[in-house]
Amino acid sequence: MELLTINQFNLSIGENHKIINGSFSIHPGDVILLTGPNGCGKSTLIKVLMGAAFNYAGLDYSYSFVTYKEEYSILDSESENEAFRRSVCYVSQEDEFESDSVLNCFVNSIDYTVRENKAAYVLDFIKQFLICDCFGIGPTKVRPDRNYRCVLKQLGISRHEITQEDILAVKYLSMSTKRMSGGQKKLTNIFSNLIRYQFCDLLILDEPLNNLDYNNVRAFSNVLTKIYRLKPELAIILVTHCRSIPIVNRIIEIDPVRKRFNECESYVCSSCFGTVGEDGVYQ
């Protein structure tokens, strides 16, 4: 089954034509590197699909059809686009935080789900994917400040029953995004969106490696790989120039001359962030 189909898509900004009659399809399990020169229309295309391109002066687009799961014509009506947005995990280039509490960033991300104890679900995600390791949070003595106690209460954890693993998770979840570095904010934004992977069939990450240093890229890649191994039917679109994400299995390039989508050669991971194990995780 085709998960997302884009047929005869045209995109221009003013007199500058970005894409002319471009077509491609995505199937479950595809991990696509969407690439091309700067300014070729990669991020603009994604914003159009996500209904987030309203600030582009001179933007014009047309298409034969754009369908999701052969069910939604996602650009034909606001209601169908809203249904598409709810079934997709989209990570934009911008750091979007509705709260300065890390826990609330994660909880807000899954707020539309019917899951009852969202805070406990967040805690399990943090521990399962070793998120604290990504932020260098180790087993040091904790001074339980107001934020720490507040997070404990939200998680329903007694200070007398807390495990060391819980302590590390609570330390991270009680951090304020306002006091984070640019890379930490970016990584937190990514992870607080990736927590929705169980409720989605498609992940779209627009330039996820911007502002990430060597260790942060490794951390991002490893978490994404572990998610994909747990849910191999998941489809993923990565808008980036980087060819160091081991699980990528297709390359689609926007040709700046022909203004079309080209299916490129087989993907070979450059492994420039260390040694990759057989499971696709950087060691």
XYZ file of N, CA, C and O in Angstrom, residues 9-130:
488
model
N 3.084 17.387 -8.933
C 3.106 18.525 -8.013
C 3.929 19.654 -8.612
O 5.039 19.442 -9.131
N 3.398 20.867 -8.540
C 4.085 22.072 -9.019
C 4.210 23.058 -7.859
O 3.245 23.287 -7.128
N 5.401 23.628 -7.739
C 5.650 24.561 -6.640
C 6.495 25.718 -7.155
O 7.530 25.519 -7.802
N 6.051 26.925 -6.863
C 6.826 28.101 -7.260
C 6.667 29.193 -6.221
O 5.676 29.239 -5.485
N 7.675 30.062 -6.145
C 7.617 31.252 -5.306
C 7.899 32.434 -6.223
O 9.018 32.613 -6.704
N 6.853 33.214 -6.496
C 6.974 34.272 -7.481
C 7.225 33.664 -8.856
O 6.522 32.754 -9.290
N 8.263 34.141 -9.539
C 8.617 33.623 -10.861
C 9.600 32.454 -10.774
O 10.005 31.912 -11.802
N 9.963 32.079 -9.575
C 10.967 31.035 -9.373
C 10.286 29.676 -9.220
O 9.702 29.371 -8.187
N 10.364 28.848 -10.250
C 9.758 27.523 -10.213
C 10.692 26.556 -9.477
O 11.849 26.383 -9.847
N 10.174 25.941 -8.429
C 10.958 24.999 -7.624
C 10.759 23.555 -8.075
O 11.706 22.785 -8.182
N 9.490 23.174 -8.282
C 9.154 21.810 -8.680
C 8.136 21.881 -9.811
O 7.166 22.643 -9.734
N 8.357 21.080 -10.867
C 7.456 21.055 -12.014
C 7.034 19.603 -12.269
O 7.869 18.743 -12.563
N 5.756 19.329 -12.113
C 5.204 17.988 -12.346
C 5.984 16.897 -11.599
O 6.299 15.845 -12.157
N 6.293 17.160 -10.352
C 7.042 16.195 -9.555
C 6.128 15.141 -8.939
O 5.037 15.460 -8.463
N 6.578 13.882 -8.956
C 5.783 12.789 -8.397
C 6.673 11.792 -7.662
O 7.784 11.495 -8.109
N 6.211 11.308 -6.509
C 6.831 10.162 -5.843
C 5.866 9.596 -4.815
O 4.895 10.252 -4.416
N 6.137 8.365 -4.398
C 5.299 7.687 -3.414
C 6.158 7.162 -2.273
O 7.340 6.871 -2.451
N 5.529 7.041 -1.107
C 6.191 6.513 0.085
C 5.387 5.312 0.571
O 4.150 5.351 0.611
N 6.095 4.247 0.921
C 5.460 3.034 1.397
C 5.839 2.793 2.863
O 6.852 3.320 3.338
N 5.051 2.007 3.578
C 5.436 1.657 4.946
C 6.839 1.044 4.980
O 7.193 0.221 4.141
N 7.645 1.494 5.943
C 9.008 0.997 6.074
C 10.046 1.794 5.316
O 11.253 1.590 5.501
N 9.622 2.727 4.460
C 10.577 3.581 3.745
C 11.198 4.587 4.704
O 10.483 5.236 5.475
N 12.526 4.706 4.654
C 13.220 5.780 5.372
C 13.914 6.606 4.301
O 14.929 6.200 3.735
N 13.332 7.755 4.004
C 13.718 8.539 2.840
C 14.564 9.736 3.238
O 14.196 10.508 4.129
N 15.689 9.893 2.554
C 16.482 11.110 2.644
C 16.002 12.023 1.523
O 16.210 11.731 0.346
N 15.289 13.104 1.877
C 14.841 14.088 0.890
C 15.895 15.175 0.831
O 16.112 15.902 1.802
N 16.578 15.252 -0.298
C 17.737 16.125 -0.384
C 17.683 16.982 -1.642
O 16.751 16.888 -2.446
N 18.683 17.801 -1.823
C 18.778 18.727 -2.950
C 19.455 20.001 -2.493
O 19.595 20.236 -1.283
N 19.892 20.851 -3.418
C 20.598 22.087 -3.052
C 19.731 23.005 -2.201
O 18.495 22.930 -2.231
N 20.384 23.869 -1.450
C 19.644 24.875 -0.685
C 18.760 25.700 -1.617
O 19.195 26.114 -2.697
N 17.521 25.928 -1.191
C 16.618 26.752 -1.989
C 15.853 26.002 -3.061
O 15.114 26.621 -3.837
N 15.984 24.662 -3.109
C 15.307 23.916 -4.180
C 13.845 23.625 -3.846
O 13.093 23.153 -4.705
N 13.433 23.881 -2.604
C 12.022 23.717 -2.263
C 11.708 22.570 -1.321
O 10.536 22.257 -1.094
N 12.724 21.964 -0.719
C 12.498 20.809 0.172
C 11.600 21.175 1.349
O 10.544 20.558 1.569
N 12.033 22.146 2.129
C 11.272 22.531 3.324
C 9.938 23.173 2.964
O 8.940 22.989 3.679
N 9.909 23.912 1.856
C 8.647 24.525 1.432
C 7.629 23.451 1.081
O 6.447 23.557 1.437
N 8.069 22.410 0.394
C 7.181 21.291 0.077
C 6.596 20.689 1.350
O 5.386 20.460 1.438
N 7.444 20.442 2.339
C 6.975 19.846 3.589
C 5.974 20.768 4.280
O 4.938 20.323 4.788
N 6.269 22.059 4.300
C 5.352 23.017 4.941
C 4.004 23.059 4.230
O 2.958 23.208 4.877
N 4.016 22.939 2.897
C 2.746 22.892 2.164
C 1.952 21.659 2.582
O 0.752 21.733 2.863
N 2.612 20.509 2.638
C 1.930 19.273 3.028
C 1.348 19.378 4.428
O 0.257 18.856 4.704
N 2.074 20.069 5.328
C 1.637 20.170 6.722
C 0.722 21.365 6.975
O 0.367 21.646 8.113
N 0.343 22.082 5.923
C -0.536 23.230 6.092
C 0.107 24.363 6.856
O -0.572 25.105 7.572
N 1.439 24.513 6.704
C 2.169 25.509 7.498
C 2.935 26.494 6.626
O 3.911 27.088 7.082
N 2.497 26.681 5.382
C 3.250 27.546 4.469
C 2.551 28.874 4.221
O 2.766 29.514 3.204
N 1.746 29.315 5.173
C 0.931 30.509 4.957
C 1.728 31.813 4.968
O 1.223 32.854 4.586
N 2.990 31.792 5.425
C 3.778 33.034 5.500
C 4.648 33.267 4.262
O 5.435 34.198 4.230
N 4.538 32.414 3.259
C 5.396 32.516 2.086
C 4.777 33.466 1.057
O 3.784 33.135 0.410
N 5.393 34.633 0.898
C 4.902 35.594 -0.087
C 5.155 35.052 -1.494
O 6.247 34.587 -1.808
N 4.141 35.111 -2.344
C 4.282 34.673 -3.727
C 4.226 33.178 -3.914
O 4.451 32.688 -5.027
N 3.912 32.429 -2.857
C 3.869 30.971 -2.969
C 2.680 30.532 -3.811
O 1.560 31.007 -3.641
N 2.945 29.593 -4.721
C 1.878 29.035 -5.542
C 2.163 27.553 -5.747
O 3.321 27.169 -5.960
N 1.144 26.732 -5.647
C 1.335 25.305 -5.900
C 0.063 24.710 -6.490
O -1.041 25.215 -6.297
N 0.253 23.610 -7.213
C -0.869 22.867 -7.786
C -0.459 21.398 -7.854
O 0.708 21.050 -7.671
N -1.431 20.528 -8.120
C -1.149 19.099 -8.105
C -2.294 18.355 -8.781
O -3.420 18.856 -8.890
N -1.973 17.141 -9.224
C -3.012 16.257 -9.712
C -3.726 15.625 -8.520
O -4.943 15.709 -8.398
N -2.956 15.013 -7.606
C -3.508 14.552 -6.334
C -2.378 14.315 -5.333
O -1.249 13.997 -5.703
N -2.695 14.527 -4.075
C -1.789 14.236 -2.960
C -2.626 13.479 -1.943
O -3.522 14.048 -1.307
N -2.353 12.188 -1.793
C -3.181 11.350 -0.930
C -2.347 10.683 0.157
O -1.165 10.386 -0.032
N -2.989 10.445 1.290
C -2.366 9.765 2.423
C -3.164 8.514 2.750
O -4.380 8.582 2.953
N -2.486 7.361 2.751
C -3.105 6.068 3.044
C -4.292 5.797 2.124
O -5.239 5.101 2.494
N -4.233 6.376 0.916
C -5.295 6.202 -0.079
C -6.661 6.587 0.491
O -7.701 6.129 0.032
N -6.633 7.443 1.499
C -7.864 7.807 2.201
C -8.080 9.306 2.240
O -9.195 9.791 2.002
N -7.008 10.066 2.553
C -7.132 11.512 2.680
C -6.524 12.213 1.458
O -5.398 11.915 1.077
N -7.284 13.121 0.870
C -6.718 14.038 -0.122
C -6.278 15.264 0.660
O -7.042 16.219 0.838
N -5.046 15.231 1.128
C -4.655 16.086 2.255
C -4.602 17.575 1.951
O -4.577 18.386 2.868
N -4.602 17.956 0.674
C -4.555 19.380 0.351
C -5.885 19.905 -0.178
O -5.982 21.078 -0.548
N -6.898 19.045 -0.195
C -8.174 19.455 -0.772
C -9.094 20.169 0.209
O -10.004 20.884 -0.200
N -8.884 19.940 1.517
C -9.733 20.609 2.499
C -8.993 20.712 3.819
O -8.084 19.919 4.103
N -9.379 21.670 4.642
C -8.747 21.867 5.944
C -8.996 20.666 6.851
O -8.115 20.250 7.600
N -10.190 20.077 6.780
C -10.497 18.942 7.644
C -9.631 17.731 7.304
O -9.163 17.014 8.192
N -9.382 17.510 6.009
C -8.545 16.377 5.612
C -7.077 16.650 5.967
O -6.348 15.736 6.348
N -6.656 17.899 5.859
C -5.287 18.227 6.241
C -5.093 18.094 7.743
O -4.049 17.628 8.215
N -6.122 18.452 8.511
C -6.061 18.300 9.965
C -5.972 16.826 10.339
O -5.195 16.444 11.229
N -6.736 15.971 9.669
C -6.672 14.529 9.932
C -5.286 13.986 9.599
O -4.736 13.148 10.326
N -4.691 14.479 8.519
C -3.337 14.084 8.143
C -2.329 14.520 9.202
O -1.467 13.730 9.624
N -2.427 15.765 9.662
C -1.485 16.275 10.652
C -1.549 15.478 11.950
O -0.525 15.273 12.607
N -2.721 15.024 12.308
C -2.869 14.259 13.542
C -2.291 12.846 13.424
O -1.997 12.220 14.428
N -2.186 12.324 12.201
C -1.657 10.977 12.053
C -0.196 10.966 11.644
O 0.356 9.917 11.349
N 0.437 12.135 11.673
C 1.841 12.261 11.289
C 2.619 12.915 12.427
O 2.105 13.809 13.097
N 3.819 12.458 12.647
C 4.721 13.137 13.581
C 5.612 14.065 12.766
O 6.433 13.599 11.965
N 5.447 15.357 12.934
C 6.184 16.359 12.160
C 7.082 17.162 13.091
O 6.626 17.706 14.092
N 8.361 17.203 12.760
C 9.324 18.006 13.513
C 9.829 19.103 12.591
O 10.522 18.831 11.607
N 9.469 20.338 12.892
C 9.876 21.462 12.052
C 11.292 21.909 12.400
O 11.904 21.417 13.344
N 11.806 22.855 11.635
C 13.155 23.376 11.886
C 13.193 24.222 13.151
O 14.237 24.351 13.783
N 12.062 24.806 13.521
C 12.030 25.716 14.658
C 11.840 24.949 15.963
O 11.242 23.879 15.988
N 12.383 25.504 17.042
C 12.138 24.950 18.373
C 10.797 25.475 18.860
O 10.652 26.664 19.118
N 9.817 24.594 18.967
C 8.472 25.020 19.320
C 8.107 24.467 20.689
O 7.837 23.278 20.839
N 8.113 25.335 21.688
C 7.790 24.905 23.044
C 6.602 25.694 23.552
O 6.628 26.919 23.592
N 5.564 24.967 23.953
C 4.403 25.626 24.549
C 4.626 25.875 26.034
O 3.869 26.584 26.674
N 5.642 25.259 26.593
C 5.933 25.399 28.020
C 7.439 25.370 28.201
O 8.174 24.824 27.380
N 7.957 25.975 29.288
C 9.387 25.902 29.543
C 9.739 24.671 30.373
O 10.900 24.415 30.654
N 8.741 23.889 30.780
C 8.969 22.641 31.499
C 9.161 21.512 30.497
O 8.333 21.310 29.608
N 10.268 20.766 30.613
C 10.537 19.673 29.681
C 9.428 18.627 29.749
O 8.957 18.134 28.718
N 8.981 18.278 30.966
C 7.900 17.304 31.100
C 6.669 17.763 30.344
O 6.053 16.983 29.599
N 6.292 19.030 30.507
C 5.091 19.525 29.832
C 5.252 19.559 28.320
O 4.272 19.403 27.583
N 6.485 19.764 27.830
C 6.732 19.710 26.379
C 6.366 18.333 25.837
O 5.717 18.214 24.792
N 6.774 17.294 26.571
C 6.464 15.929 26.149
C 4.969 15.635 26.288
O 4.361 15.039 25.389
N 4.389 16.034 27.411
C 2.973 15.759 27.645
C 2.105 16.474 26.613
O 1.155 15.903 26.067
N 2.437 17.739 26.313
C 1.671 18.498 25.324
C 1.708 17.832 23.951
O 0.769 17.927 23.167
N 2.827 17.154 23.657
C 2.995 16.516 22.356
C 2.009 15.374 22.142
O 1.624 15.086 21.016
N 1.603 14.715 23.230
C 0.658 13.598 23.099
C -0.693 13.955 23.711
O -1.487 13.072 24.030
N -0.955 15.240 23.835
C -2.156 15.693 24.537
C -3.439 15.276 23.827
O -4.477 15.115 24.459
N -3.373 15.087 22.492
C -4.576 14.745 21.747
C -4.913 13.255 21.836
O -5.979 12.826 21.399
N -4.037 12.441 22.386
C -4.281 11.002 22.470
C -5.236 10.702 23.623
O -5.436 11.514 24.524
N -5.781 9.491 23.601
C -6.736 9.097 24.636
C -6.040 8.462 25.840
O -6.685 8.058 26.792
N -4.716 8.366 25.766
C -3.968 7.759 26.866
C -4.230 8.538 28.150
O -4.152 9.761 28.179
N -4.517 7.821 29.238
C -4.904 8.476 30.488
C -3.718 9.062 31.230
O -3.676 10.256 31.502
N -2.736 8.236 31.588
C -1.609 8.726 32.383
C -0.456 9.112 31.464
O 0.484 8.349 31.252
N -0.552 10.325 30.898
C 0.438 10.752 29.919
C 1.812 10.955 30.542
O 2.834 10.672 29.929
N 1.863 11.463 31.773
C 3.150 11.694 32.431
C 3.903 10.382 32.624
O 5.118 10.314 32.414
N 3.208 9.326 33.017
C 3.846 8.020 33.194
C 4.343 7.477 31.856
O 5.409 6.844 31.789
N 3.590 7.738 30.789
C 4.015 7.323 29.450
C 5.302 8.043 29.047
O 6.211 7.446 28.462
N 5.373 9.327 29.369
C 6.592 10.100 29.093
C 7.776 9.506 29.853
O 8.867 9.333 29.306
N 7.574 9.198 31.121
C 8.651 8.633 31.939
C 9.163 7.333 31.335
O 10.378 7.109 31.246
N 8.267 6.470 30.890
C 8.668 5.201 30.279
C 9.475 5.428 29.008
O 10.461 4.728 28.744
N 9.056 6.429 28.192
C 9.783 6.749 26.960
C 11.197 7.218 27.276
O 12.170 6.785 26.631
N 11.329 8.104 28.254
C 12.639 8.635 28.632
C 13.571 7.508 29.067
O 14.747 7.463 28.679
N 13.063 6.573 29.844
C 13.886 5.480 30.343
C 14.168 4.441 29.251
O 15.284 3.937 29.145
N 13.175 4.133 28.434
C 13.339 3.104 27.412
C 14.410 3.474 26.399
O 15.210 2.630 25.988
N 14.446 4.752 26.010
C 15.374 5.178 24.964
C 16.616 5.888 25.530
O 17.363 6.525 24.788
N 16.821 5.766 26.819
C 18.019 6.294 27.480
C 18.252 7.762 27.132
O 19.374 8.186 26.839
